[in-house]
Coordinates of C-alpha atoms and ligand atoms in Angstrom, one line a residue:
X1 CA 59.4 99.0 98.8
X2 CA 60.3 95.9 101.8
X3 CA 62.0 97.7 104.9
X4 CA 65.1 96.9 105.9
X5 CA 66.2 94.5 108.3
X6 CA 68.6 97.4 110.1
X7 CA 65.4 99.3 110.4
X8 CA 63.5 97.1 112.4
X9 CA 66.0 95.8 114.2
X10 CA 66.3 99.3 115.6
X11 CA 63.4 97.9 117.3
X12 CA 61.8 101.1 118.0
X13 CA 58.4 99.7 117.2
X14 CA 56.6 96.5 118.0
X15 CA 53.2 94.8 117.4
X16 CA 53.5 95.6 113.7
X17 CA 53.1 94.3 110.1
X18 CA 55.8 93.9 107.4
X19 CA 57.2 92.0 105.2
X20 CA 60.9 91.4 104.7
X21 CA 63.2 90.6 102.0
X22 CA 67.1 89.0 101.7
X23 CA 68.6 85.9 102.1
X24 CA 68.8 83.1 104.5
X25 CA 72.4 82.8 106.6
X26 CA 70.5 80.0 108.6
X27 CA 67.7 77.6 110.0
X28 CA 68.1 76.0 112.8
X29 CA 65.0 73.1 114.5
X30 CA 63.4 73.9 111.4
X31 CA 62.0 76.8 113.4
X32 CA 65.1 80.1 112.8
X33 CA 65.5 81.8 110.2
X34 CA 68.7 83.8 110.2
X35 CA 67.6 86.6 107.2
X36 CA 69.9 88.7 105.8
X37 CA 69.6 92.0 103.8
X38 CA 72.5 93.4 103.4
X39 CA 71.8 96.5 105.4
X40 CA 73.5 95.5 107.9
X41 CA 75.8 92.3 110.1
X42 CA 73.0 91.5 111.9
X43 CA 70.4 89.1 110.9
X44 CA 66.8 89.5 112.1
X45 CA 65.4 86.1 113.3
X46 CA 62.4 85.0 111.3
X47 CA 60.4 82.6 113.9
X48 CA 58.2 79.6 111.4
X49 CA 55.6 77.9 113.1
X50 CA 56.2 74.3 111.8
X51 CA 53.4 72.4 112.6
X52 CA 51.3 75.6 110.1
X53 CA 53.8 75.8 107.3
X54 CA 53.8 73.1 104.2
X55 CA 57.3 70.6 104.8
X56 CA 58.1 71.8 101.4
X57 CA 58.3 74.9 101.5
X58 CA 60.7 74.2 105.0
X59 CA 63.0 72.2 102.9
X60 CA 63.6 75.1 100.5
X61 CA 64.2 77.5 103.0
X62 CA 68.2 76.3 102.8
X63 CA 71.0 78.8 103.0
X64 CA 71.2 81.5 100.6
X65 CA 67.9 80.9 99.6
X66 CA 66.4 83.8 99.2
X67 CA 63.1 84.6 100.5
X68 CA 60.3 86.9 101.4
X69 CA 58.8 86.5 104.9
X70 CA 55.8 88.6 106.5
X71 CA 54.8 88.4 109.8
X72 CA 54.2 91.1 112.9
X73 CA 57.2 92.3 114.7
X74 CA 57.7 91.5 118.2
X75 CA 59.7 91.9 121.4
X76 CA 62.4 88.7 121.1
X77 CA 61.4 86.4 123.8
X78 CA 64.3 85.0 123.2
X79 CA 68.6 86.1 123.6
X80 CA 70.8 88.1 121.0
X81 CA 67.9 89.8 119.4
X82 CA 65.5 93.0 120.5
X83 CA 62.7 92.0 117.8
X84 CA 62.4 89.4 115.8
X85 CA 59.9 88.8 113.1
X86 CA 56.8 85.6 113.5
X87 CA 56.4 84.0 110.0
X88 CA 52.4 84.2 108.8
X89 CA 54.0 83.8 105.2
X90 CA 56.3 82.3 103.9
X91 CA 57.3 83.0 100.1
X92 CA 60.9 80.6 98.1
X93 CA 61.8 83.7 96.1
X94 CA 64.6 82.6 94.6
X95 CA 65.5 78.3 96.0
X96 CA 69.6 77.7 96.8
X97 CA 71.1 74.2 96.0
X98 CA 72.3 73.8 100.2
X99 CA 74.7 70.9 99.2
X100 CA 75.9 72.5 96.0
X101 CA 76.5 76.2 97.9
X102 CA 79.8 77.3 97.6
X103 CA 79.7 79.2 100.4
X104 CA 79.2 77.3 103.6
X105 CA 78.3 77.5 107.4
X106 CA 81.4 78.1 108.4
X107 CA 84.9 79.8 108.8
X108 CA 86.8 81.0 105.3
X109 CA 90.3 82.0 104.1
X110 CA 90.8 85.4 102.9
X111 CA 91.8 83.5 99.6
X112 CA 89.4 81.2 99.3
X113 CA 86.3 83.7 99.3
X114 CA 89.0 86.0 96.4
X115 CA 88.7 83.4 94.2
X116 CA 84.6 83.2 94.8
X117 CA 84.2 86.8 94.6
X118 CA 80.9 86.6 93.0
X119 CA 80.1 85.3 96.1
X120 CA 81.9 86.8 99.3
X121 CA 79.7 89.9 99.3
X122 CA 77.3 87.5 101.5
X123 CA 79.8 87.1 104.0
X124 CA 80.4 89.5 107.7
X125 CA 83.6 89.8 106.6
X126 CA 82.8 91.9 103.4
X127 CA 79.0 93.0 104.0
X128 CA 81.6 95.4 106.4
X129 CA 84.1 95.8 104.1
X130 CA 81.8 97.5 101.1
X131 CA 79.7 99.4 102.9
X132 CA 82.7 101.2 104.4
X133 CA 83.8 101.1 101.6
X134 CA 80.3 103.3 100.2
X135 CA 80.7 105.1 103.8
X136 CA 84.4 106.9 102.6
X137 CA 83.9 107.2 99.5
X138 CA 80.3 109.4 100.3
X139 CA 83.0 110.8 103.0
X140 CA 85.5 112.3 100.5
X141 CA 82.6 113.9 98.4
X142 CA 80.7 115.1 101.8
X143 CA 84.4 116.8 102.6
X144 CA 84.9 118.6 99.2
X145 CA 81.7 119.6 98.4
X146 CA 81.2 121.6 102.3
X147 CA 84.2 123.1 101.5
X148 CA 83.0 124.8 98.6
X149 CA 85.6 122.3 96.2
X150 CA 84.6 121.3 92.5
X151 CA 84.0 117.9 91.6
X152 CA 86.2 117.5 88.1
X153 CA 85.9 114.8 85.9
X154 CA 89.1 113.2 84.6
X155 CA 89.3 111.6 81.4
X156 CA 89.8 107.6 81.7
X157 CA 92.1 107.2 78.3
X158 CA 94.9 109.4 78.1
X159 CA 97.8 110.1 76.0
X160 CA 99.8 111.1 78.1
X161 CA 102.0 110.2 81.4
X162 CA 100.9 111.3 83.8
X163 CA 103.1 110.1 86.7
X164 CA 106.7 110.1 83.5
X165 CA 106.7 106.3 85.0
X166 CA 105.6 104.6 81.9
X167 CA 103.5 101.6 83.6
X168 CA 100.1 102.5 81.1
X169 CA 97.9 100.2 79.6
X170 CA 97.5 100.7 77.0
X171 CA 94.0 101.8 74.1
X172 CA 93.6 100.3 70.8
X173 CA 91.3 99.0 68.0
X174 CA 94.4 97.9 65.7
X175 CA 94.2 94.6 65.0
X176 CA 96.7 92.5 67.6
X177 CA 96.9 89.5 64.5
X178 CA 98.4 92.5 62.4
X179 CA 99.8 95.5 63.3
X180 CA 100.4 98.3 60.1
X181 CA 104.4 99.1 60.8
X182 CA 106.2 102.5 59.9
X183 CA 109.2 102.1 57.9
X184 CA 111.6 101.9 61.3
X185 CA 108.8 99.0 61.4
X186 CA 107.8 100.0 64.9
X187 CA 104.0 100.6 65.2
X188 CA 101.9 102.6 63.4
X189 CA 98.7 104.4 65.5
X190 CA 98.1 106.9 62.8
X191 CA 94.7 104.6 61.5
X192 CA 94.7 103.8 65.4
X193 CA 91.1 104.5 67.1
X194 CA 92.5 107.9 68.6
X195 CA 95.4 108.4 65.3
X196 CA 97.5 108.1 67.8
X197 CA 98.5 106.1 70.8
X198 CA 97.3 106.8 73.8
X199 CA 97.0 104.3 77.3
X200 CA 94.2 104.7 80.2
X201 CA 95.3 107.2 82.8
X202 CA 97.7 106.6 85.8
X203 CA 96.3 109.6 87.1
X204 CA 93.8 112.4 86.2
X205 CA 96.4 115.5 88.3
X206 CA 97.5 116.9 84.9
X207 CA 94.0 117.6 83.6
X208 CA 93.3 118.9 88.3
X209 CA 95.5 120.9 87.2
X210 CA 94.3 123.0 83.7
X211 CA 90.7 123.2 85.7
X212 CA 92.7 124.7 89.5
X213 CA 93.8 127.4 87.6
X214 CA 90.6 128.8 86.5
X215 CA 88.0 127.5 89.2
X216 CA 90.5 127.4 92.7
X217 CA 89.4 124.1 93.9
X218 CA 88.7 120.8 92.3
X219 CA 88.9 117.0 93.1
X220 CA 88.2 114.3 90.5
X221 CA 87.8 111.1 92.7
X222 CA 88.3 108.4 89.5
X223 CA 89.4 104.6 88.1
X224 CA 93.1 104.9 88.0
X225 CA 95.2 101.8 86.5
X226 CA 98.8 101.3 86.8
X227 CA 100.5 98.2 84.9
X228 CA 103.9 97.5 87.1
X229 CA 104.2 93.8 87.7
X230 CA 103.9 94.8 92.0
X231 CA 102.6 91.3 93.3
X232 CA 101.5 93.0 96.9
X233 CA 98.7 93.8 99.3
X234 CA 99.5 97.1 97.9
X235 CA 99.2 97.4 94.7
X236 CA 96.2 97.0 91.8
X237 CA 96.3 97.2 88.2
X238 CA 92.5 99.2 88.9
X239 CA 92.9 101.2 91.7
X240 CA 90.6 104.3 92.3
X241 CA 92.6 107.8 93.4
X242 CA 91.1 111.1 94.8
X243 CA 93.1 113.6 93.5
X244 CA 92.8 117.3 94.7
X245 CA 94.3 120.7 93.7
X246 CA 94.3 124.2 95.0
X247 CA 96.0 127.5 93.4
X248 CA 97.1 129.5 96.0
X249 CA 98.6 126.2 98.0
X250 CA 101.9 126.2 98.9
X251 CA 102.9 123.0 100.3
X252 CA 102.1 123.7 104.1
X253 CA 98.2 124.2 103.5
X254 CA 98.1 120.6 101.3
X255 CA 99.4 118.8 103.5
X256 CA 96.9 120.8 106.0
X257 CA 94.4 120.0 104.0
X258 CA 95.1 116.1 103.4
X259 CA 95.2 115.2 107.0
X260 CA 91.5 117.3 107.6
X261 CA 90.6 115.8 105.1
X262 CA 91.9 111.6 106.6
X263 CA 90.1 112.4 110.0
X264 CA 86.9 114.1 108.2
X265 CA 85.8 110.7 106.7
X266 CA 87.9 108.0 108.8
X267 CA 85.3 110.1 111.5
X268 CA 82.6 110.1 109.6
X269 CA 82.3 106.3 107.6
X270 CA 83.1 105.2 112.2
X271 CA 80.2 107.0 113.4
X272 CA 77.5 106.0 109.9
X273 CA 78.3 101.9 110.6
X274 CA 79.5 102.0 114.1
X275 CA 78.4 97.7 114.6
X276 CA 80.6 97.5 111.3
X277 CA 84.1 98.8 112.9
X278 CA 83.1 96.5 115.7
X279 CA 83.0 94.0 113.7
X280 CA 86.0 94.0 112.5
X281 CA 87.9 95.8 114.9
X282 CA 86.9 91.9 116.7
X283 CA 87.5 89.6 113.2
X284 CA 91.4 91.9 113.8
X285 CA 92.4 90.5 117.1
X286 CA 91.1 87.1 115.9
X287 CA 93.4 87.2 113.2
X288 CA 96.2 89.0 116.0
X289 CA 95.0 86.7 118.0
X290 CA 96.6 83.1 115.7
X291 CA 100.5 84.9 114.9
X292 CA 103.1 84.8 116.8
X293 CA 103.5 87.7 119.9
X294 CA 106.3 89.2 119.0
X295 CA 104.4 89.9 115.2
X296 CA 100.6 91.3 117.4
X297 CA 100.4 94.5 116.6
X298 CA 100.3 97.1 119.2
X299 CA 96.9 98.4 118.9
X300 CA 93.7 96.9 118.0
X301 CA 91.2 98.3 114.7
X302 CA 89.4 101.1 117.1
X303 CA 91.8 102.1 118.9
X304 CA 94.4 102.6 116.3
X305 CA 91.8 104.3 114.6
X306 CA 90.5 106.7 117.6
X307 CA 93.9 108.0 117.8
X308 CA 94.2 108.7 114.1
X309 CA 91.4 111.0 115.3
X310 CA 92.9 112.6 118.5
X311 CA 96.2 112.6 117.0
X312 CA 98.4 115.6 114.8
X313 CA 100.5 113.5 112.4
X314 CA 104.1 113.8 112.9
X315 CA 105.9 116.1 109.9
X316 CA 109.5 115.7 109.0
X317 CA 111.2 116.4 105.8
X318 CA 113.3 113.1 104.1
X319 CA 117.0 114.8 105.2
X320 CA 115.4 114.1 108.9
X321 CA 113.6 110.7 108.3
X322 CA 117.0 109.6 106.8
X323 CA 119.0 110.6 109.6
X324 CA 116.4 108.7 112.0
X325 CA 116.8 105.8 110.6
X326 CA 120.4 105.7 110.3
X327 CA 120.3 106.5 113.8
X328 CA 118.0 103.8 114.4
X329 CA 118.2 100.5 116.6
X330 CA 117.2 98.5 112.8
X331 CA 119.6 100.5 111.0
X332 CA 122.3 99.4 113.3
X333 CA 121.7 96.0 113.6
X334 CA 121.6 95.6 109.8
X335 CA 118.3 95.4 110.1
X336 CA 117.5 95.8 107.2
X337 CA 117.2 94.3 103.9
X338 CA 117.5 97.3 101.4
X339 CA 120.3 100.3 102.0
X340 CA 119.8 103.3 104.2
X341 CA 122.1 106.5 102.6
X342 CA 120.2 110.2 101.5
X343 CA 118.7 109.9 98.1
X344 CA 117.3 106.0 98.4
X345 CA 113.5 105.6 97.6
X346 CA 112.9 104.7 100.6
X347 CA 111.6 101.2 101.1
X348 CA 108.4 99.8 102.9
X349 CA 110.4 98.4 105.5
X350 CA 112.0 102.6 106.0
X351 CA 108.4 103.7 105.6
X352 CA 106.5 101.4 108.5
X353 CA 109.9 101.2 111.1
X354 CA 109.2 106.1 110.7
X355 CA 104.9 105.4 111.6
X356 CA 105.5 102.6 113.7
X357 CA 108.0 101.6 115.6
X358 CA 109.2 104.9 115.7
X359 CA 106.6 107.6 115.4
X360 CA 104.0 105.8 116.2
X361 CA 101.8 107.6 113.8
X362 CA 100.8 108.8 111.0
X363 CA 103.6 110.3 109.1
X364 CA 104.2 113.3 106.4
X365 CA 106.8 113.6 104.9
X366 CA 107.6 116.5 103.1
X367 CA 111.4 117.4 100.2
X368 CA 112.1 114.1 98.8
X369 CA 115.2 114.1 96.8
X370 CA 114.0 115.4 93.6
X371 CA 115.8 112.4 91.1
X372 CA 113.5 110.6 93.0
X373 CA 110.0 112.4 92.4
X374 CA 107.8 112.8 89.8
X375 CA 108.7 116.0 86.2
X376 CA 105.9 118.1 87.9
X377 CA 107.3 118.9 91.7
X378 CA 108.5 122.1 92.4
X379 CA 112.6 122.1 93.1
X380 CA 113.2 123.9 96.2
X381 CA 116.1 126.3 97.2
X382 CA 119.0 124.0 97.7
X383 CA 118.4 122.4 94.1
X384 CA 118.6 118.8 95.6
X385 CA 114.9 119.1 96.9
X386 CA 111.2 118.9 95.3
X387 CA 108.2 120.3 97.9
X388 CA 106.8 116.7 97.8
X389 CA 105.0 115.1 100.6
X390 CA 103.8 111.6 101.3
X391 CA 101.9 110.6 104.0
X392 CA 102.8 107.2 105.7
X393 CA 99.8 105.7 107.7
X394 CA 100.4 102.2 110.0
X395 CA 100.0 99.2 108.8
X396 CA 99.9 100.7 105.5
X397 CA 102.9 102.8 104.1
X398 CA 102.4 105.1 101.4
X399 CA 98.5 106.3 101.9
X400 CA 98.9 109.3 100.4
X401 CA 101.5 111.4 97.3
X402 CA 101.5 114.4 96.4
X403 CA 103.3 117.8 95.9
X404 CA 103.3 121.8 95.4
X405 CA 103.2 121.5 91.2
X406 CA 106.6 123.5 89.1
X407 CA 104.9 126.5 88.5
X408 CA 107.7 129.1 87.0
X409 CA 108.1 127.5 82.9
X410 CA 111.0 127.3 82.7
X411 CA 111.9 125.2 85.4
X412 CA 109.2 122.9 84.3
X413 CA 110.5 123.3 81.1
X414 CA 114.4 122.3 82.0
X415 CA 112.9 119.3 84.1
X416 CA 110.8 117.7 81.9
X417 CA 113.8 118.2 79.0
X418 CA 116.0 116.6 81.5
X419 CA 113.6 113.1 82.5
X420 CA 112.6 113.1 78.8
X421 CA 108.5 114.2 79.3
X422 CA 107.5 115.6 75.7
X423 CA 107.5 118.8 75.7
X424 CA 105.6 119.3 72.5
X425 CA 102.9 116.9 73.1
X426 CA 102.3 118.4 76.4
X427 CA 102.0 121.7 75.6
X428 CA 98.8 122.2 76.9
X429 CA 99.6 121.5 80.6
X430 CA 102.4 124.9 80.2
X431 CA 100.1 126.6 79.0
X432 CA 99.0 127.1 82.0
X433 CA 102.4 128.6 83.0
X434 CA 102.3 130.8 79.9
X435 CA 98.6 132.4 80.7
X436 CA 98.9 133.2 84.2
X437 CA 100.9 130.5 86.2
X438 CA 100.2 131.0 89.7
X439 CA 101.0 128.4 92.9
X440 CA 99.1 125.6 93.4
X441 CA 99.3 122.2 94.9
X442 CA 97.4 118.8 95.5
X443 CA 98.0 114.8 96.4
X444 CA 96.6 111.7 95.6
X445 CA 95.4 109.4 98.0
X446 CA 95.0 105.7 96.7
X447 CA 91.3 104.9 97.6
X448 CA 91.6 101.3 98.4
X449 CA 94.7 101.9 101.1
X450 CA 92.5 103.9 102.8
X451 CA 89.2 101.6 102.9
X452 CA 92.5 99.2 104.0
X453 CA 93.0 101.3 106.6
X454 CA 89.9 101.7 108.1
X455 CA 88.5 97.9 107.9
X456 CA 91.7 96.4 109.8
X457 CA 92.0 94.3 106.2
X458 CA 95.2 92.4 105.1
X459 CA 95.5 92.6 101.8
X460 CA 94.1 95.4 98.7
X461 CA 92.4 92.4 96.8
X462 CA 89.8 92.7 99.8
X463 CA 88.6 96.0 99.5
X464 CA 88.0 95.9 96.5
X465 CA 84.6 93.7 95.1
X466 CA 86.5 92.7 92.3
X467 CA 91.0 93.2 92.0
X468 CA 92.8 93.8 89.2
X469 CA 95.7 92.6 89.8
X470 CA 99.2 91.1 87.6
X471 CA 97.9 87.3 86.1
X472 CA 94.1 88.4 87.5
X473 CA 91.3 89.8 85.7
X474 CA 87.9 87.7 87.2
X475 CA 84.8 88.1 87.0
Ligands
LIG501 O1 102.4 108.6 94.6 P1 101.0 108.1 93.3 O2 101.7 107.8 91.9 O3 100.7 109.7 93.1 C1 99.9 110.4 91.6 O4 99.4 109.6 90.9 C2 99.9 112.0 91.6 N1 99.6 111.9 90.4 C3 98.5 113.0 92.6 C4 98.7 114.1 92.9 O5 99.4 114.5 93.5 N2 98.2 114.3 92.7 O6 99.6 107.9 93.7 C5 98.8 108.5 95.1 C6 98.1 107.1 95.5 C7 99.5 106.6 96.4 O7 100.1 107.3 97.7 C8 98.5 105.6 96.7 O8 98.0 105.4 97.8 C9 98.5 105.3 95.8 O9 97.7 106.0 94.8 N3 98.6 104.0 94.6 C10 98.4 102.9 94.3 N4 96.9 102.0 95.5 C11 96.8 100.9 94.8 N5 97.5 99.8 93.5 C12 98.3 100.7 93.2 N6 99.0 100.4 91.8 C13 98.7 101.9 94.0 N7 100.0 103.3 92.7 C14 99.6 104.7 93.8
LIG502 MG1 103.2 107.9 95.0

C-alpha cells in the first residue's frame, strides 16, 4: 500500500524511501509538485530534478494528473512544509489535459462547483467538508454504541406516511404510460409490485418505536426522502436522518440525550480533523469579509463550535418563545415578515431571532401546539400542547425535531382519527400500545444540517456529495 500524505507530513520520520500516489494540484518551475491524496488538505511537495527527468514526462505532470512518485523523504529546506519528497522516479498513472480540466487553479464559486460535483471533491473546501462529514457519521455511531444503543435498519420503502404530511415519493413498477384504473378511475395498485401503493420513507421513527419497545434503546441512521417543493439552503429531497428512540424516556431525558449527542459528535469531529476545521474557519472568515458589516456573524466557526460545547442549551416552552417574540424590538418595529401569535408554526426568521439575537446559543423549544405537530406526539394535560421538542441551532434553525410519544392507546386512536391517519392500516403501530405499552421518546437529527453547522457552509447542497433537490438529480 502507498503511504498517506497525512502521515508523512507529521514529519516524525525522515530519510527513508517511499512511494506516494495522488493528484497534482500544481507544478511550479518544472521543479515542485504539490501532490494531494485526499488524506488531508496539505499537499506533499515533491522535488523534481528536471535535468535528469525525461522531458516528455515532465510535460505530462499537469494539474489533476494522477501520479505515483518514489523517492526519499527529507526535512524540507523551503518554507511552508516540514518534509518533502526528493523524487527518484515519477510515473503518470492518469493523464489530465490541463487546458480542458474544468477546475482551473483559481477560486471558483460554490455554485459553479455544484455543477461539477463529480470533480469538486478535488478542492480543499470539499475535501474538508467530506472528511468532516465522515467523522460526524462515525462519531454518531460511536456515541450511541458506547451507550449500548442497538443500531436498527428501518425500511427505505414503506407503505405508511410516518409524518402524516403526505410529502412522499412513490415507488412503483406500474407502466406509467398506461396505468391500470379501478372502477372509480383511481390508479389500481393491486397489480403493482407490492400489491399496494408504496413510497420512499420520510422517517424511520415508527419502526424504531416498535424496536425500542422490545430492545429498549435503538437508533436508525439512514436515508430519508421528502417530496416537499422547498428550494431553500436547508432542504434536500434526499437526506440522512439519525433517529434514536428510547423506552421509558420522557421529554426532559430526550432533550438531555440530544444535547449530549450534539456536543459529543461536534467535539469528536473537531478533535479528529483540526486542520479541516482551521481551513473552513478561515474560509468562512474570508467569506464574511465580503458581506456588509451589519450582516456579518458575530462568531467565527471555531468560536461558534467551542461556544456550543461550553454552554448549556437554553430550554424554553413554545408559549414562552412566542412571548419573547411578541416582546421583541424586531416585532415591535414590524421587522418580521410573518405574523406572530400563539399557534403559528414558527418561521425561520422567528427561530433565528430566538437563537441568534435573543439567546445567542442553541435553544430547545418544547411543548408546541398540537395542531402544528404530528399525530404520534404525546398530549399534555392542558389539552392544547404536545410533548414535542425542536432544537434550534445558530445559523441553521431547526436541527433536531423530536417528542415524547403518545403511549396511551385511547388518546392515540382519537388523535389519529382527528388527523385522518388510517387507523386500520396502522394496526402494527397501535399493537405496541395494546401489548405492553410504556412511555418512550425519541428525536430525529437531520444529518446534513449537522454537517452544515460544523463546517460553516451556507448551503445544504454543499455538504452532501450529490444533492437531490427540486429539478435536480444530476450525477
Ligand atoms: O422534524 P422532522 O420532520 O421529524 C421527524 O421526521 C421525526 N420522525 C423525527 C423523530 O422524532 N424521530 O425531521 C427531523 C429533522 C429536522 O429537524 C431536520 O433537521 C431534518 O430532519 N430535516 C431535513 N433535512 C434536510 N432536508 C429536509 N427536507 C429535511 N426535513 C427535515
Ligand atoms: Mg420538524
